[in-house]
XYZ file of C-alpha atoms in Angstrom:
202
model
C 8.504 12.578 -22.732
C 7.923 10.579 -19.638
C 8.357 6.650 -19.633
C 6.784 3.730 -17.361
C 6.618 0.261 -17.626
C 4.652 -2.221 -15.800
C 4.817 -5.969 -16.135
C 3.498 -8.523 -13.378
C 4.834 -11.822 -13.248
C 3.823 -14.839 -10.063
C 4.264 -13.600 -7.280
C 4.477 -9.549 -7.743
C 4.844 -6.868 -10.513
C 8.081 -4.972 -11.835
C 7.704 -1.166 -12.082
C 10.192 0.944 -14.036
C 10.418 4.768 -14.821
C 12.777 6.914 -16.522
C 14.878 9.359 -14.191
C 14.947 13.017 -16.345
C 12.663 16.085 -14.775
C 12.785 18.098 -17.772
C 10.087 20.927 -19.219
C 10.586 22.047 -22.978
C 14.025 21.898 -23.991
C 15.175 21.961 -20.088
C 16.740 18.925 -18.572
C 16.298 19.832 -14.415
C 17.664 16.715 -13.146
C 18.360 13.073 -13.861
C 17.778 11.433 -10.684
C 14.148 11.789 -10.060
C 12.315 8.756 -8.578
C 8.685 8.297 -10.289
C 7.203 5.473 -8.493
C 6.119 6.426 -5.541
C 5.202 3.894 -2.643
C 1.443 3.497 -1.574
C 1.490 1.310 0.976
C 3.968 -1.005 2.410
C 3.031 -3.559 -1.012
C 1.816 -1.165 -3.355
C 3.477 1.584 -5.934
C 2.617 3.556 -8.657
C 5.177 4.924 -11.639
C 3.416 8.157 -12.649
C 4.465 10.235 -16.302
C 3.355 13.774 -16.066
C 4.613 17.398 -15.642
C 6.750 17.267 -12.399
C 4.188 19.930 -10.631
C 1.545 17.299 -11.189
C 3.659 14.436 -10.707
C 4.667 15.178 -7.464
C 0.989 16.809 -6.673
C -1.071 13.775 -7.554
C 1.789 11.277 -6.333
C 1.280 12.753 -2.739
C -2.076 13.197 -3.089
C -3.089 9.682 -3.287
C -0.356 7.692 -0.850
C -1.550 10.372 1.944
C -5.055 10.098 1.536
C -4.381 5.777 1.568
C -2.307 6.357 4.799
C -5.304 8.626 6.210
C -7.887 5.741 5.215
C -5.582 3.289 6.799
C -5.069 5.253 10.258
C -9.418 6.134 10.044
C -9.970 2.361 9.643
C -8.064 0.293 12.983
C -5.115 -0.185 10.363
C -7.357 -2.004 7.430
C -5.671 -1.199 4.029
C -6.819 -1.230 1.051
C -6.356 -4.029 -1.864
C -4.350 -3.403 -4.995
C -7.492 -3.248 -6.866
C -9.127 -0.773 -4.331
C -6.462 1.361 -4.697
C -6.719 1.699 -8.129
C -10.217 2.301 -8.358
C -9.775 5.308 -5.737
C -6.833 6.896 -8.002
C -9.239 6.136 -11.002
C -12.106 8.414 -9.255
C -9.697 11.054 -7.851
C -8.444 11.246 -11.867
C -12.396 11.234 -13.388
C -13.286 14.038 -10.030
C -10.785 16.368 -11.188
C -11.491 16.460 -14.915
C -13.964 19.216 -14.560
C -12.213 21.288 -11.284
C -8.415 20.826 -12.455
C -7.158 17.865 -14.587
C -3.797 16.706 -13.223
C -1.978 15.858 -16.126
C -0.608 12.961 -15.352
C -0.962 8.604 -16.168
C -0.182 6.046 -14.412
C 1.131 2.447 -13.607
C -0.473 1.288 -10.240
C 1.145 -2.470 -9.125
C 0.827 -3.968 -5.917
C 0.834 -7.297 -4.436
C -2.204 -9.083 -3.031
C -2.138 -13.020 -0.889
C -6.036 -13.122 -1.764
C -4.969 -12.605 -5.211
C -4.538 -15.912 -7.044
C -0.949 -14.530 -8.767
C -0.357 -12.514 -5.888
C 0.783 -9.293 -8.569
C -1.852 -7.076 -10.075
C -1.651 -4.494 -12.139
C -3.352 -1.432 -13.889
C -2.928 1.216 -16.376
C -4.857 4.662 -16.156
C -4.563 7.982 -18.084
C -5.124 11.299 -17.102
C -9.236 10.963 -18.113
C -9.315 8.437 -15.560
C -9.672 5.344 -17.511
C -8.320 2.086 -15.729
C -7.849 -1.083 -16.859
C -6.413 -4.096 -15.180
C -3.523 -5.412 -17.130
C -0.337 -8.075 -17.390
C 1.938 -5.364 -18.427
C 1.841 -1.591 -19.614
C 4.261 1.157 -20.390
C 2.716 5.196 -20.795
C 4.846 7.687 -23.321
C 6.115 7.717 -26.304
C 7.856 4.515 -25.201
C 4.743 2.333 -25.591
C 5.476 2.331 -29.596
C 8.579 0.704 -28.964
C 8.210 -1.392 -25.970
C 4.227 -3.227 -26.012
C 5.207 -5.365 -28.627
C 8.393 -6.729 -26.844
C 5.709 -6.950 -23.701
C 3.308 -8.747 -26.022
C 5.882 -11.420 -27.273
C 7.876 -11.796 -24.532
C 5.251 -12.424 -21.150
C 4.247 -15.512 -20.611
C 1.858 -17.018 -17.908
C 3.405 -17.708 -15.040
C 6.764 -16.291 -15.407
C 9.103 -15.455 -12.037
C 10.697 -12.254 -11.020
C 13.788 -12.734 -13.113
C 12.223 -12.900 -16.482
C 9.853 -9.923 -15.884
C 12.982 -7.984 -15.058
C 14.723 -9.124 -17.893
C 11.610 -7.671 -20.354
C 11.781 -4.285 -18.851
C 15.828 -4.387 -19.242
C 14.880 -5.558 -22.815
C 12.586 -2.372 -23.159
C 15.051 -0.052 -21.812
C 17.561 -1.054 -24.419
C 15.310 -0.843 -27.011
C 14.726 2.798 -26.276
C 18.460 3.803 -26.067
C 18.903 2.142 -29.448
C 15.689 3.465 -31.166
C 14.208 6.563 -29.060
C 15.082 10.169 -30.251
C 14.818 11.527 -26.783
C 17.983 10.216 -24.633
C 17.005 8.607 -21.625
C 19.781 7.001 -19.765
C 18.989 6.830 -16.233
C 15.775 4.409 -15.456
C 14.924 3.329 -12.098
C 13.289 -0.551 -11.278
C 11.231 -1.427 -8.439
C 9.502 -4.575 -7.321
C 6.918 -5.148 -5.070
C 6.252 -8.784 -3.794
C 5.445 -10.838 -0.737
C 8.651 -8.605 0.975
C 7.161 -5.134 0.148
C 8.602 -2.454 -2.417
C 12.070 -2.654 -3.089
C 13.980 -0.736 -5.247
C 15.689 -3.033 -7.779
C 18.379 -1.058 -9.326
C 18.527 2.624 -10.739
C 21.224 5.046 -13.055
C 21.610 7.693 -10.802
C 20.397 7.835 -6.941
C 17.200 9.683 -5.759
C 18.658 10.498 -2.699
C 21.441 12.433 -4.265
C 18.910 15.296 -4.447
Protein backbone atom coordinates (compact mmCIF):
# COMPACT_ATOMS: atom_id res chain seq x y z
CA UNK A 1 0.00 0.00 0.00
CA UNK A 2 3.12 2.02 -0.35
CA UNK A 3 3.14 5.40 -2.40
CA UNK A 4 6.04 7.41 -4.32
CA UNK A 5 6.08 10.04 -6.61
CA UNK A 6 8.74 11.38 -8.72
CA UNK A 7 8.58 14.39 -10.98
CA UNK A 8 11.77 16.36 -12.31
CA UNK A 9 11.45 19.77 -13.30
CA UNK A 10 14.90 22.38 -14.53
CA UNK A 11 17.09 22.30 -12.36
CA UNK A 12 16.36 19.06 -9.98
CA UNK A 13 13.59 16.46 -9.24
CA UNK A 14 10.81 16.41 -6.39
CA UNK A 15 10.56 13.09 -4.48
CA UNK A 16 7.56 12.31 -2.28
CA UNK A 17 6.54 9.19 -0.15
CA UNK A 18 3.83 8.36 2.08
CA UNK A 19 4.78 8.12 5.94
CA UNK A 20 2.64 4.71 7.30
CA UNK A 21 4.91 1.37 8.18
CA UNK A 22 2.09 -0.88 8.26
CA UNK A 23 1.91 -4.98 7.49
CA UNK A 24 -1.71 -6.49 7.00
CA UNK A 25 -4.19 -4.72 8.89
CA UNK A 26 -1.28 -3.21 11.30
CA UNK A 27 -0.49 0.44 11.18
CA UNK A 28 3.34 0.46 13.08
CA UNK A 29 4.00 4.01 12.68
CA UNK A 30 3.25 7.14 10.70
CA UNK A 31 6.42 8.89 10.60
CA UNK A 32 8.63 6.75 8.54
CA UNK A 33 10.96 8.52 6.05
CA UNK A 34 11.16 6.49 2.57
CA UNK A 35 13.59 8.36 0.58
CA UNK A 36 16.65 7.70 1.58
CA UNK A 37 19.78 9.91 0.59
CA UNK A 38 22.49 8.42 -1.83
CA UNK A 39 24.85 10.80 -2.07
CA UNK A 40 25.09 14.36 -1.16
CA UNK A 41 22.64 15.07 -4.71
CA UNK A 42 21.00 11.93 -5.06
CA UNK A 43 17.80 10.03 -3.31
CA UNK A 44 15.68 7.33 -3.82
CA UNK A 45 11.78 6.94 -2.42
CA UNK A 46 11.52 3.14 -2.12
CA UNK A 47 7.69 1.18 -1.62
CA UNK A 48 8.21 -2.20 -0.18
CA UNK A 49 7.81 -4.31 3.02
CA UNK A 50 9.69 -2.26 5.73
CA UNK A 51 12.29 -5.38 6.25
CA UNK A 52 13.17 -4.86 2.62
CA UNK A 53 12.78 -1.29 2.57
CA UNK A 54 15.14 -0.56 5.02
CA UNK A 55 17.45 -3.70 3.76
CA UNK A 56 17.79 -2.61 0.16
CA UNK A 57 17.69 1.25 1.15
CA UNK A 58 21.02 0.64 3.12
CA UNK A 59 22.24 -1.64 0.91
CA UNK A 60 22.73 0.57 -1.97
CA UNK A 61 23.73 4.24 -0.28
CA UNK A 62 26.61 2.11 1.61
CA UNK A 63 27.88 0.30 -1.15
CA UNK A 64 27.84 4.14 -3.25
CA UNK A 65 29.70 5.58 -0.16
CA UNK A 66 32.22 2.45 -0.32
CA UNK A 67 32.69 3.10 -4.24
CA UNK A 68 33.16 6.71 -3.47
CA UNK A 69 35.87 6.24 -0.55
CA UNK A 70 37.65 3.10 -3.13
CA UNK A 71 37.76 5.72 -5.93
CA UNK A 72 39.95 9.21 -4.49
CA UNK A 73 36.29 10.60 -3.78
CA UNK A 74 34.84 10.12 -7.60
CA UNK A 75 31.00 9.59 -7.32
CA UNK A 76 28.91 8.28 -9.33
CA UNK A 77 26.27 10.08 -11.85
CA UNK A 78 22.53 9.94 -11.34
CA UNK A 79 22.33 7.64 -14.18
CA UNK A 80 25.19 5.36 -12.82
CA UNK A 81 23.51 5.03 -9.85
CA UNK A 82 20.58 3.81 -11.20
CA UNK A 83 21.96 1.35 -13.36
CA UNK A 84 23.91 -0.19 -10.21
CA UNK A 85 20.45 -0.39 -8.13
CA UNK A 86 18.96 -1.82 -11.46
CA UNK A 87 21.70 -4.80 -11.39
CA UNK A 88 21.68 -5.25 -7.57
CA UNK A 89 17.54 -5.67 -8.20
CA UNK A 90 18.03 -8.20 -11.57
CA UNK A 91 21.25 -10.14 -9.16
CA UNK A 92 18.94 -10.90 -6.50
CA UNK A 93 15.96 -12.25 -8.43
CA UNK A 94 17.27 -15.73 -8.36
CA UNK A 95 19.24 -15.65 -4.59
CA UNK A 96 16.47 -13.47 -2.70
CA UNK A 97 14.17 -10.91 -4.45
CA UNK A 98 13.88 -7.81 -2.26
CA UNK A 99 10.52 -6.82 -2.67
CA UNK A 100 10.73 -3.56 -3.14
CA UNK A 101 10.41 -0.47 -6.31
CA UNK A 102 11.75 2.43 -6.59
CA UNK A 103 12.05 6.22 -7.50
CA UNK A 104 15.84 7.07 -7.96
CA UNK A 105 16.28 11.23 -8.63
CA UNK A 106 19.35 13.02 -8.45
CA UNK A 107 20.84 16.04 -9.84
CA UNK A 108 23.59 16.13 -12.45
CA UNK A 109 25.68 19.83 -13.90
CA UNK A 110 26.72 17.56 -17.02
CA UNK A 111 23.14 16.91 -17.35
CA UNK A 112 21.51 19.36 -19.76
CA UNK A 113 18.24 19.82 -17.14
CA UNK A 114 20.40 19.22 -14.37
CA UNK A 115 17.32 16.63 -12.73
CA UNK A 116 17.09 13.05 -13.84
CA UNK A 117 15.03 10.60 -12.99
CA UNK A 118 14.10 6.79 -13.04
CA UNK A 119 11.55 4.32 -12.17
CA UNK A 120 12.45 0.55 -11.36
CA UNK A 121 10.42 -2.41 -9.95
CA UNK A 122 11.37 -5.13 -7.97
CA UNK A 123 12.40 -7.37 -11.43
CA UNK A 124 14.83 -4.78 -11.97
CA UNK A 125 13.45 -2.97 -14.85
CA UNK A 126 14.58 0.81 -15.13
CA UNK A 127 13.54 3.33 -17.15
CA UNK A 128 14.52 6.94 -17.28
CA UNK A 129 11.53 9.11 -16.84
CA UNK A 130 9.97 12.94 -16.32
CA UNK A 131 7.85 11.77 -13.54
CA UNK A 132 6.64 8.42 -11.83
CA UNK A 133 4.67 7.36 -8.82
CA UNK A 134 4.81 3.19 -7.65
CA UNK A 135 1.45 1.76 -5.70
CA UNK A 136 -1.78 1.73 -6.00
CA UNK A 137 -1.43 5.51 -6.25
CA UNK A 138 -0.21 5.45 -9.88
CA UNK A 139 -4.09 4.90 -10.98
CA UNK A 140 -4.88 8.06 -9.54
CA UNK A 141 -1.95 10.25 -9.84
CA UNK A 142 -0.04 9.52 -13.72
CA UNK A 143 -2.68 11.15 -15.37
CA UNK A 144 -2.51 14.41 -13.25
CA UNK A 145 1.53 13.86 -13.99
CA UNK A 146 0.69 13.43 -17.66
CA UNK A 147 -1.46 16.69 -17.97
CA UNK A 148 0.06 18.74 -15.71
CA UNK A 149 4.30 18.60 -16.55
CA UNK A 150 5.42 20.65 -18.87
CA UNK A 151 9.00 21.18 -20.34
CA UNK A 152 10.85 23.27 -18.53
CA UNK A 153 8.89 23.89 -15.50
CA UNK A 154 10.74 25.31 -12.02
CA UNK A 155 10.73 23.87 -8.59
CA UNK A 156 7.47 25.46 -7.57
CA UNK A 157 5.22 23.93 -10.11
CA UNK A 158 6.69 20.38 -9.74
CA UNK A 159 5.86 20.75 -6.08
CA UNK A 160 2.61 21.94 -6.69
CA UNK A 161 1.79 18.48 -8.97
CA UNK A 162 2.85 16.22 -6.23
CA UNK A 163 0.64 18.44 -3.64
CA UNK A 164 -2.02 18.01 -6.43
CA UNK A 165 -1.44 14.11 -6.26
CA UNK A 166 -1.52 13.93 -2.62
CA UNK A 167 -4.93 15.49 -2.52
CA UNK A 168 -6.19 13.47 -5.00
CA UNK A 169 -5.47 10.41 -2.94
CA UNK A 170 -7.07 11.71 0.34
CA UNK A 171 -10.18 12.48 -1.70
CA UNK A 172 -10.28 9.24 -3.84
CA UNK A 173 -7.90 6.45 -2.17
CA UNK A 174 -9.56 3.76 0.11
CA UNK A 175 -6.45 3.35 2.13
CA UNK A 176 -5.94 6.65 4.41
CA UNK A 177 -2.74 8.12 3.98
CA UNK A 178 -2.29 11.37 5.70
CA UNK A 179 1.21 11.92 6.46
CA UNK A 180 3.52 12.27 3.10
CA UNK A 181 6.94 13.47 3.21
CA UNK A 182 8.64 15.87 0.09
CA UNK A 183 12.16 16.11 -0.72
CA UNK A 184 14.12 17.95 -3.35
CA UNK A 185 17.34 17.52 -4.59
CA UNK A 186 18.98 20.36 -6.71
CA UNK A 187 22.17 22.29 -7.27
CA UNK A 188 22.08 22.68 -3.02
CA UNK A 189 21.84 18.88 -2.31
CA UNK A 190 18.76 16.92 -0.74
CA UNK A 191 16.57 18.83 1.28
CA UNK A 192 13.67 17.83 2.88
CA UNK A 193 10.76 20.01 1.68
CA UNK A 194 8.04 19.54 4.11
CA UNK A 195 6.52 16.34 5.84
CA UNK A 196 3.08 15.33 8.23
CA UNK A 197 4.75 13.96 10.98
CA UNK A 198 8.72 14.10 11.77
CA UNK A 199 11.14 11.14 11.13
CA UNK A 200 13.13 12.02 13.86
CA UNK A 201 10.34 11.63 16.32
CA UNK A 202 11.20 7.90 16.19
Amino acid sequence: MDTVFGVSYDGGVVLATDQVNARSILMYQQNLDKIAELSSHSAMGVSGPNCDLVNFSEYISKNLKLYELSNDGTKLSTRAQANFCRGELAKALRKGPFQVNVILGGYDEKVATGGSLYVMDYLGSCAKARYGAQGYASNFCLSIMDRSWEEGMDEGRAVAIVEHCIRELEMRFLINQKNFIIKVVDKEGVRTLKFGSDPADN
